[in-house]
Coordinates of N, CA and C in Angstrom, one line a residue:
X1 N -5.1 -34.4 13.9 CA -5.0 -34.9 12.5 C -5.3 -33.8 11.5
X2 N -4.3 -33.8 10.6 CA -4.8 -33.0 9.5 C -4.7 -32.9 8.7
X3 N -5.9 -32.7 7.8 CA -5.9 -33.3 6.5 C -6.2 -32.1 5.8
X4 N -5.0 -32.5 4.5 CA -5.0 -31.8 3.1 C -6.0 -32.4 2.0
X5 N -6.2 -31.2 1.3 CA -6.9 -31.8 0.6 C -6.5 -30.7 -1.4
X6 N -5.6 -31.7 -1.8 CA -5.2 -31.1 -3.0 C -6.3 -31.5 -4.6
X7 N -6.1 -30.0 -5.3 CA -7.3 -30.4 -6.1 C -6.7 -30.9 -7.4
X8 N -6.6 -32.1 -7.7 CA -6.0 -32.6 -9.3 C -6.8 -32.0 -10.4
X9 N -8.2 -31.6 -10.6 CA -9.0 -31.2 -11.3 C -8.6 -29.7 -12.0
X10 N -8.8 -29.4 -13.4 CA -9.0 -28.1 -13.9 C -9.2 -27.2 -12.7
X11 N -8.3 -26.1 -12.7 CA -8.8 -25.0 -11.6 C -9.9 -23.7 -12.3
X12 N -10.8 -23.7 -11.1 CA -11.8 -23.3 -11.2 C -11.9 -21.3 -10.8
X13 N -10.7 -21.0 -10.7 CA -10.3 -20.1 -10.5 C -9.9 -19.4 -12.0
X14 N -10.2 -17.8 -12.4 CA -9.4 -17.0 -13.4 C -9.0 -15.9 -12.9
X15 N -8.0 -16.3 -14.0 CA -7.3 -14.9 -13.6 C -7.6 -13.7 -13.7
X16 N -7.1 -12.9 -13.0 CA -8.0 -11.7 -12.3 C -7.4 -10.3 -12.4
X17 N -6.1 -10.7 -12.9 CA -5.0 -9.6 -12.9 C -6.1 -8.3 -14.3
X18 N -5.6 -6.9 -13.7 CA -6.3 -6.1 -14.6 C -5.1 -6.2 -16.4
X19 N -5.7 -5.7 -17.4 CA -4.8 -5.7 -18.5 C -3.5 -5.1 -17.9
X20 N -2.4 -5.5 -19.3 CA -1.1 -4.2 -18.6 C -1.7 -3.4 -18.4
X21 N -2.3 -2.7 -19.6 CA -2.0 -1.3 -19.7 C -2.6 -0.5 -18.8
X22 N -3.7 -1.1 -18.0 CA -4.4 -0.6 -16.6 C -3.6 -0.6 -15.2
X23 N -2.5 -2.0 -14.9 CA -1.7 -1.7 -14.0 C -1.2 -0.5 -13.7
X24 N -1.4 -0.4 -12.1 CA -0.5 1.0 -11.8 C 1.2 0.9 -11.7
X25 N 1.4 -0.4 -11.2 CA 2.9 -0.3 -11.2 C 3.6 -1.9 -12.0
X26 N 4.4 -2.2 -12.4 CA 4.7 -3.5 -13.5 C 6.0 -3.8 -12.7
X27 N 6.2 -4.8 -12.4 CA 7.4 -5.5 -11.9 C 7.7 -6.8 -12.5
X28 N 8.8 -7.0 -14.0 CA 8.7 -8.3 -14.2 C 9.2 -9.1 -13.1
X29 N 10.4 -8.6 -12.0 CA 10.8 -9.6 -11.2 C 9.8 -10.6 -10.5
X30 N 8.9 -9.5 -10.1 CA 7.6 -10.0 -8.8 C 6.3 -10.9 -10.4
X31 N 6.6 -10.5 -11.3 CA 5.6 -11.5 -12.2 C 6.4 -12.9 -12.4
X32 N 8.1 -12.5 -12.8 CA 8.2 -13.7 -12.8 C 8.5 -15.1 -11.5
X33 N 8.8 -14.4 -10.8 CA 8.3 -14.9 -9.5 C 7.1 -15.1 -9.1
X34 N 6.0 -14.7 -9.3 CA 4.6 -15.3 -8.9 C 4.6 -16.2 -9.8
X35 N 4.9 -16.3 -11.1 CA 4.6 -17.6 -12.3 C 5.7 -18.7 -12.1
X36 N 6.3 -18.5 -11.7 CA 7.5 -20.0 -10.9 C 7.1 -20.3 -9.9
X37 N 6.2 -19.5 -8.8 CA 5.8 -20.3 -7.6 C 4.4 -20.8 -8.0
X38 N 3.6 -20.1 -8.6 CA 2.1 -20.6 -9.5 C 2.6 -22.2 -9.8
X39 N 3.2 -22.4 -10.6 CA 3.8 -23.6 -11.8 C 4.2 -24.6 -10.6
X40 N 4.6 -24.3 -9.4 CA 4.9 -25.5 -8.7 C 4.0 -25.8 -7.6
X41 N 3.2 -25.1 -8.1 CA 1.8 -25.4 -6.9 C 1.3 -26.5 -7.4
X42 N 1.0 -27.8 -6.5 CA -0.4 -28.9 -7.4 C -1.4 -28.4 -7.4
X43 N -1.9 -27.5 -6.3 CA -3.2 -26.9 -6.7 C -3.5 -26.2 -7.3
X44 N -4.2 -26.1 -8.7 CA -3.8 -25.2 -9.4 C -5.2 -24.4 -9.1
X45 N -5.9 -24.6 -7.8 CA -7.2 -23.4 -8.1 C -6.2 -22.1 -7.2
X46 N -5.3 -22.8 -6.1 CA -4.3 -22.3 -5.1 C -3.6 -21.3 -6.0
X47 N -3.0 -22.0 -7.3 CA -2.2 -21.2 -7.7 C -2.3 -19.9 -8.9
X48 N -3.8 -20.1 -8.7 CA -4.7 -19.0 -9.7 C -4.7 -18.0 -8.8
X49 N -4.8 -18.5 -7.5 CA -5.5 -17.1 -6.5 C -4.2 -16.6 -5.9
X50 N -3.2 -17.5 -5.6 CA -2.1 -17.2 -5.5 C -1.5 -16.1 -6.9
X51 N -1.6 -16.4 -8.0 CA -0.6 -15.5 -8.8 C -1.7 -14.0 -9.1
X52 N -3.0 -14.1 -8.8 CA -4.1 -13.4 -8.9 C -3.9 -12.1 -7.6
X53 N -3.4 -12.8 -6.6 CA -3.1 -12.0 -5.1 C -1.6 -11.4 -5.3
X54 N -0.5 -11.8 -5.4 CA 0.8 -11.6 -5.1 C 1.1 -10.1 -6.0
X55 N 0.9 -10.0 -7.3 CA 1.2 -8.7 -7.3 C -0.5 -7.6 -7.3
X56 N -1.4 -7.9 -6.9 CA -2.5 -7.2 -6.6 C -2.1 -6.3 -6.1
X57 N -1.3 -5.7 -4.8 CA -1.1 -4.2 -4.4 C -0.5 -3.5 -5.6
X58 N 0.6 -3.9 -6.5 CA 1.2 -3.6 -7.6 C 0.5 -3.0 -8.5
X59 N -0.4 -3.5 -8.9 CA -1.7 -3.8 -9.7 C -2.5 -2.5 -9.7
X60 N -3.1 -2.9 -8.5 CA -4.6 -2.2 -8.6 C -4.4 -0.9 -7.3
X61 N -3.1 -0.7 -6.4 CA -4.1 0.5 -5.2 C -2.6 1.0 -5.1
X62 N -1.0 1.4 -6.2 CA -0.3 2.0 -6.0 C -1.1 3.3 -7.0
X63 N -1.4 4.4 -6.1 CA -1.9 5.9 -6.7 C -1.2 6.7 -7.2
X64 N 0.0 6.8 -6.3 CA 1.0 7.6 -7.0 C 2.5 7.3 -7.1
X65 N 3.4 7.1 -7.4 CA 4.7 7.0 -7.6 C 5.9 7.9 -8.4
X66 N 5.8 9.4 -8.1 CA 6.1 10.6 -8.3 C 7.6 11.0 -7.8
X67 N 8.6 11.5 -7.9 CA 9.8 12.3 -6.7 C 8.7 13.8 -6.3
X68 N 8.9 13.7 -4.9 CA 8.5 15.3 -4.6 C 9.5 15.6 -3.8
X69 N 10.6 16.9 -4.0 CA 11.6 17.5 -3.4 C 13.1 16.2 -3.8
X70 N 12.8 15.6 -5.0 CA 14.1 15.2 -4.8 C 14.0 13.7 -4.5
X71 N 12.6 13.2 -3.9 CA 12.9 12.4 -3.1 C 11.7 11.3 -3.8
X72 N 11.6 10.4 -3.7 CA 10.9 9.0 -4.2 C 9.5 9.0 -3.2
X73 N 8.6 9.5 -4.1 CA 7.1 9.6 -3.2 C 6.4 8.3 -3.5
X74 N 5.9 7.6 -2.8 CA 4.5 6.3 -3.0 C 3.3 6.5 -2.0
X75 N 2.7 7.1 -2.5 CA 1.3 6.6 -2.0 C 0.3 5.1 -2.2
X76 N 0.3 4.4 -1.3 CA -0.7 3.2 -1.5 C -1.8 3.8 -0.9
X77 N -3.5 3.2 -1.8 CA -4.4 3.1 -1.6 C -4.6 1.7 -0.6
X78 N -5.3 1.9 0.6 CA -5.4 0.4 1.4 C -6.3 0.2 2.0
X79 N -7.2 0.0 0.6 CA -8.8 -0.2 0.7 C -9.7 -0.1 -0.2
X80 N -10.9 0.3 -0.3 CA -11.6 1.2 -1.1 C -11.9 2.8 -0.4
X81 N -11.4 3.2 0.6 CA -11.2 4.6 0.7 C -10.2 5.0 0.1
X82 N -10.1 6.4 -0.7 CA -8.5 7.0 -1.4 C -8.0 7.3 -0.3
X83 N -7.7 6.7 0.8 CA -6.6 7.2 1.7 C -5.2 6.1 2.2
X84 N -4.1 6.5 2.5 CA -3.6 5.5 3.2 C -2.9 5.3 4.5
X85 N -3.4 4.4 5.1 CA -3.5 3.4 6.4 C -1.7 3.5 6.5
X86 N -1.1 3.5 7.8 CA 0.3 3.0 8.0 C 0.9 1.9 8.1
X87 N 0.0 0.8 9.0 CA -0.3 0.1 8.9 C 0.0 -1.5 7.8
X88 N -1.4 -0.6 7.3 CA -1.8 -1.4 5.9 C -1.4 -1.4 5.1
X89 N -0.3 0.1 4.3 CA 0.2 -0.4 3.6 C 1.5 -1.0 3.8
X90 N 2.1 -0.7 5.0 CA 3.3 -1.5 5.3 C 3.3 -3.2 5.0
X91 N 2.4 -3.5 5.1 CA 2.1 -4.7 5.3 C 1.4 -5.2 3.8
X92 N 0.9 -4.2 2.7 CA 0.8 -4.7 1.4 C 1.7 -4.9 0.8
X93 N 3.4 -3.9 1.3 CA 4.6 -4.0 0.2 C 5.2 -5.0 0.8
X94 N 5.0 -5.3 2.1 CA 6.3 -6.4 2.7 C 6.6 -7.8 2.2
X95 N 5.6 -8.0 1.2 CA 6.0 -9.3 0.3 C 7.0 -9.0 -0.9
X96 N 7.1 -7.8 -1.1 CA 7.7 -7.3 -2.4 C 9.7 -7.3 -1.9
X97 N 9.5 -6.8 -0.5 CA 10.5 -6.8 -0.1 C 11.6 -8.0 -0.6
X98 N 11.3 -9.0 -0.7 CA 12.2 -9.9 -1.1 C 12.9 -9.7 -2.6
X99 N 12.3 -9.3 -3.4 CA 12.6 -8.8 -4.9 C 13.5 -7.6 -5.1
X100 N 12.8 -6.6 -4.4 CA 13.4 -5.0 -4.3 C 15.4 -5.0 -4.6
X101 N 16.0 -6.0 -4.3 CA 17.3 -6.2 -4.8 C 17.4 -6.6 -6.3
X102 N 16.4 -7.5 -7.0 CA 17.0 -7.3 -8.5 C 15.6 -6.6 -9.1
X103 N 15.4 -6.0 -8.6 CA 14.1 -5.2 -9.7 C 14.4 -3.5 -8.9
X104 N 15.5 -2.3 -9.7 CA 15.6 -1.2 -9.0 C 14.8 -0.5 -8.8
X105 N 13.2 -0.6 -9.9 CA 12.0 0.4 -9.9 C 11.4 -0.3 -8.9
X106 N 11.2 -1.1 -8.8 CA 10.2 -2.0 -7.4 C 11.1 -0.7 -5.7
X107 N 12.4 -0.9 -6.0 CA 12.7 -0.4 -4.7 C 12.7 0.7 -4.6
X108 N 13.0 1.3 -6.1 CA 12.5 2.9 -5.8 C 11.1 3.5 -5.1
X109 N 10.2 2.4 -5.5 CA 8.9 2.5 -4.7 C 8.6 2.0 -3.8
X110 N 9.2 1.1 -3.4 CA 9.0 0.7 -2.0 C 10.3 1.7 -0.8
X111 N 11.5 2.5 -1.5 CA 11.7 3.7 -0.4 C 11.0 4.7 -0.6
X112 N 9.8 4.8 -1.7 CA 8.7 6.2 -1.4 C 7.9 5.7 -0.6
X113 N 7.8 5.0 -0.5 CA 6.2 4.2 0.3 C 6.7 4.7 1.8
X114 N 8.5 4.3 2.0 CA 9.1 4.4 3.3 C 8.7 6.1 3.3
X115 N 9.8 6.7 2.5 CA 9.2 8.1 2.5 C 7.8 9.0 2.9
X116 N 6.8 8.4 2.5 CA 5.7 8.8 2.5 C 5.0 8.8 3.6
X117 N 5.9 7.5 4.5 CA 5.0 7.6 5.6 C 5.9 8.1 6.7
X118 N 6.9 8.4 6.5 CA 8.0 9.1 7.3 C 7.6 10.6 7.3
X119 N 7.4 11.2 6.3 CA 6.3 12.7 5.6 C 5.0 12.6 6.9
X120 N 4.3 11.1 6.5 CA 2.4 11.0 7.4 C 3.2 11.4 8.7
X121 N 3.8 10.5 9.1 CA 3.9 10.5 10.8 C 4.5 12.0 11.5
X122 N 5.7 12.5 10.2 CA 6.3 14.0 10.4 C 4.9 15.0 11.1
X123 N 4.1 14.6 10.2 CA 2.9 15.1 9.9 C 2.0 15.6 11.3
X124 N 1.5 14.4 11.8 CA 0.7 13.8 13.1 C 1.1 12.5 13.3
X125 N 1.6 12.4 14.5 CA 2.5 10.9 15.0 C 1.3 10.1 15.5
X126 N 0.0 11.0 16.1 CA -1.2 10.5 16.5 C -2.0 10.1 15.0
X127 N -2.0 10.3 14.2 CA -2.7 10.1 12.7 C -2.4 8.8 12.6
X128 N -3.6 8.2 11.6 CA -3.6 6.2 11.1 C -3.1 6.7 9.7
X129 N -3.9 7.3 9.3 CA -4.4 7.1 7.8 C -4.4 8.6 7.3
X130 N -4.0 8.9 6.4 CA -4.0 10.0 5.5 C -4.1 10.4 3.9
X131 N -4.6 11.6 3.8 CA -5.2 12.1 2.2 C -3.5 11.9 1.2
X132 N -4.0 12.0 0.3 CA -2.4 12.0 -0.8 C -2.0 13.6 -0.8
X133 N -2.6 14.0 -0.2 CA -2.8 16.0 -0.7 C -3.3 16.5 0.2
X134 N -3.4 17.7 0.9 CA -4.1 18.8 1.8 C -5.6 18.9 0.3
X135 N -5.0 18.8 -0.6 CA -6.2 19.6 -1.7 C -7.1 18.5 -1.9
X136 N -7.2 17.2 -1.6 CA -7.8 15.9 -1.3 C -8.2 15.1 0.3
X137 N -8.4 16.8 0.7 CA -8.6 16.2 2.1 C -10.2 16.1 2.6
X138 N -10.7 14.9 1.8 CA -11.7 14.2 2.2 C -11.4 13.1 3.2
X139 N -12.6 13.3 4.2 CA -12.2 12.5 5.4 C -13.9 12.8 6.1
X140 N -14.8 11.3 6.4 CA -15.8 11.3 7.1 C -15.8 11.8 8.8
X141 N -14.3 12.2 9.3 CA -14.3 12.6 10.4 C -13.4 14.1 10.4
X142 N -14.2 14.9 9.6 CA -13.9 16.3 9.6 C -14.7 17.1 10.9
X143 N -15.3 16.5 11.6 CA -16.0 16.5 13.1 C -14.8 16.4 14.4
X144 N -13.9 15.8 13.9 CA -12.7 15.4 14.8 C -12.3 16.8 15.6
X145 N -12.7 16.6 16.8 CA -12.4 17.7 17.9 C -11.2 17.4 19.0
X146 N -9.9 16.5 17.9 CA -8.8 17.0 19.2 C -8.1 17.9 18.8
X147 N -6.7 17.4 19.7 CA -6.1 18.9 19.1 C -5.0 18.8 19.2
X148 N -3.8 19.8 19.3 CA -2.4 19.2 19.3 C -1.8 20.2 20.3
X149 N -0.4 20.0 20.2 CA 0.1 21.2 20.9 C 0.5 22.1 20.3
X150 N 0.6 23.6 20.3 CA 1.1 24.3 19.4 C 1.6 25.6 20.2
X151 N 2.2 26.7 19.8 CA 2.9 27.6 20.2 C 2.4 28.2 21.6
X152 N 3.5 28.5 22.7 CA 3.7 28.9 23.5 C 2.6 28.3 24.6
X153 N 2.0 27.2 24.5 CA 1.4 25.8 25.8 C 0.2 25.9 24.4
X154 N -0.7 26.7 23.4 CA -1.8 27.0 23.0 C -1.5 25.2 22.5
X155 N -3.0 25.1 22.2 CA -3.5 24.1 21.3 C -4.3 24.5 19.9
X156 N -4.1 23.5 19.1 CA -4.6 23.9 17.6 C -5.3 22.4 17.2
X157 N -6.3 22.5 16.1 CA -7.4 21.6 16.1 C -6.4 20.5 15.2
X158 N -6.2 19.3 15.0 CA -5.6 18.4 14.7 C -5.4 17.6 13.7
X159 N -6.9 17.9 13.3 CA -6.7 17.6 11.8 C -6.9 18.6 10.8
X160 N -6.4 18.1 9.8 CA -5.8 18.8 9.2 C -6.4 18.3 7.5
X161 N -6.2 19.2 6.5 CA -7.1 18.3 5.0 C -5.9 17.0 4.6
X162 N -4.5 16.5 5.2 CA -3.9 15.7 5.1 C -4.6 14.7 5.8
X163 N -5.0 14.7 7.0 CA -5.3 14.0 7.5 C -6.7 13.0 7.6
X164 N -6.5 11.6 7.1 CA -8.0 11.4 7.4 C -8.7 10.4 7.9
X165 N -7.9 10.1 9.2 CA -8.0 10.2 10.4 C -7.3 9.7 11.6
X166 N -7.5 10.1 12.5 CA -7.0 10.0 13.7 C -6.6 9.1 14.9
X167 N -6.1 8.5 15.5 CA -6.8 7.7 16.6 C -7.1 8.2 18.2
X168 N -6.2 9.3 18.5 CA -6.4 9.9 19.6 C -6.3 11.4 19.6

């Protein structure tokens, strides 16, 4: 059995979105699409946290959105560490994916995000998670003792100030 349970009452939820002018990246498509799916919610505490969530990666942890070499760079933050996860952020844009056809700047940034992590993996195929910069290469596992392969059978230490951190 299972039971729903919808709230007819004032929602108890606010909104949470930061001001414009603080957002890192603005997408009217993906706003007005969270406020058409918001409006048809009955629950409206559902549909606070709902339009409060949906463009939140947008919002608050896109860091950078730059061209480097030509090419459409995105860095996502995917966390409270300044680093980003492959992972994690694949899985923060993949709601956006549906819009990315009528909103062009949403897709420009979602093929830097592809870019970015095509760059990480170029990078170290063994690496999770990575700095936005060698010059930002903070990382609590600068202890990290593997290593990689490198010229003529030699091996070289693995990470790297890009990197920050590893899994094997």
């Amino acid at each position: 059995l299972v039971l729903a349970v919808i709230s007819l009452a004032a929602a108890t939820c606010s909104p949470g979105r930061p001001p414009v002018a603080q957002r890192k990246f603005q997408s009217a498509v993906v706003d007005q699409a969270t406020a058409d799916i918001a409006q048809r919610m009955v629950d409206k505490d559902l549909a606070c946290i709902f339009a409060n969530a949906l463009p939140n990666t947008l919002d608050t942890t896109i860091y950078a959105h730059t061209p480097i070499d030509g090419e459409n760079d995105t860095f996502v933050l995917t966390g409270d560490i300044e680093a980003m996860w492959l992972r994690d952020s694949m899985n923060q844009i993949m709601p956006y994916m549906a819009y990315a056809g009528r909103d062009p700047q949403l897709r420009e940034l979602l093929r830097g995000v592809v870019h970015r992590q095509a760059m990480q993996v170029n990078t170290d195929v063994y690496a999770n998670a990575h700095n936005y910069a060698a010059s930002q290469g903070n990382t609590p596992h600068a202890d990290d003792q593997t290593t990689k392969p490198a010229f003529l059978g030699t091996r070289t230490a693995a990470m790297t100030p890009m990197i920050f951190e590893r899994k094997y």
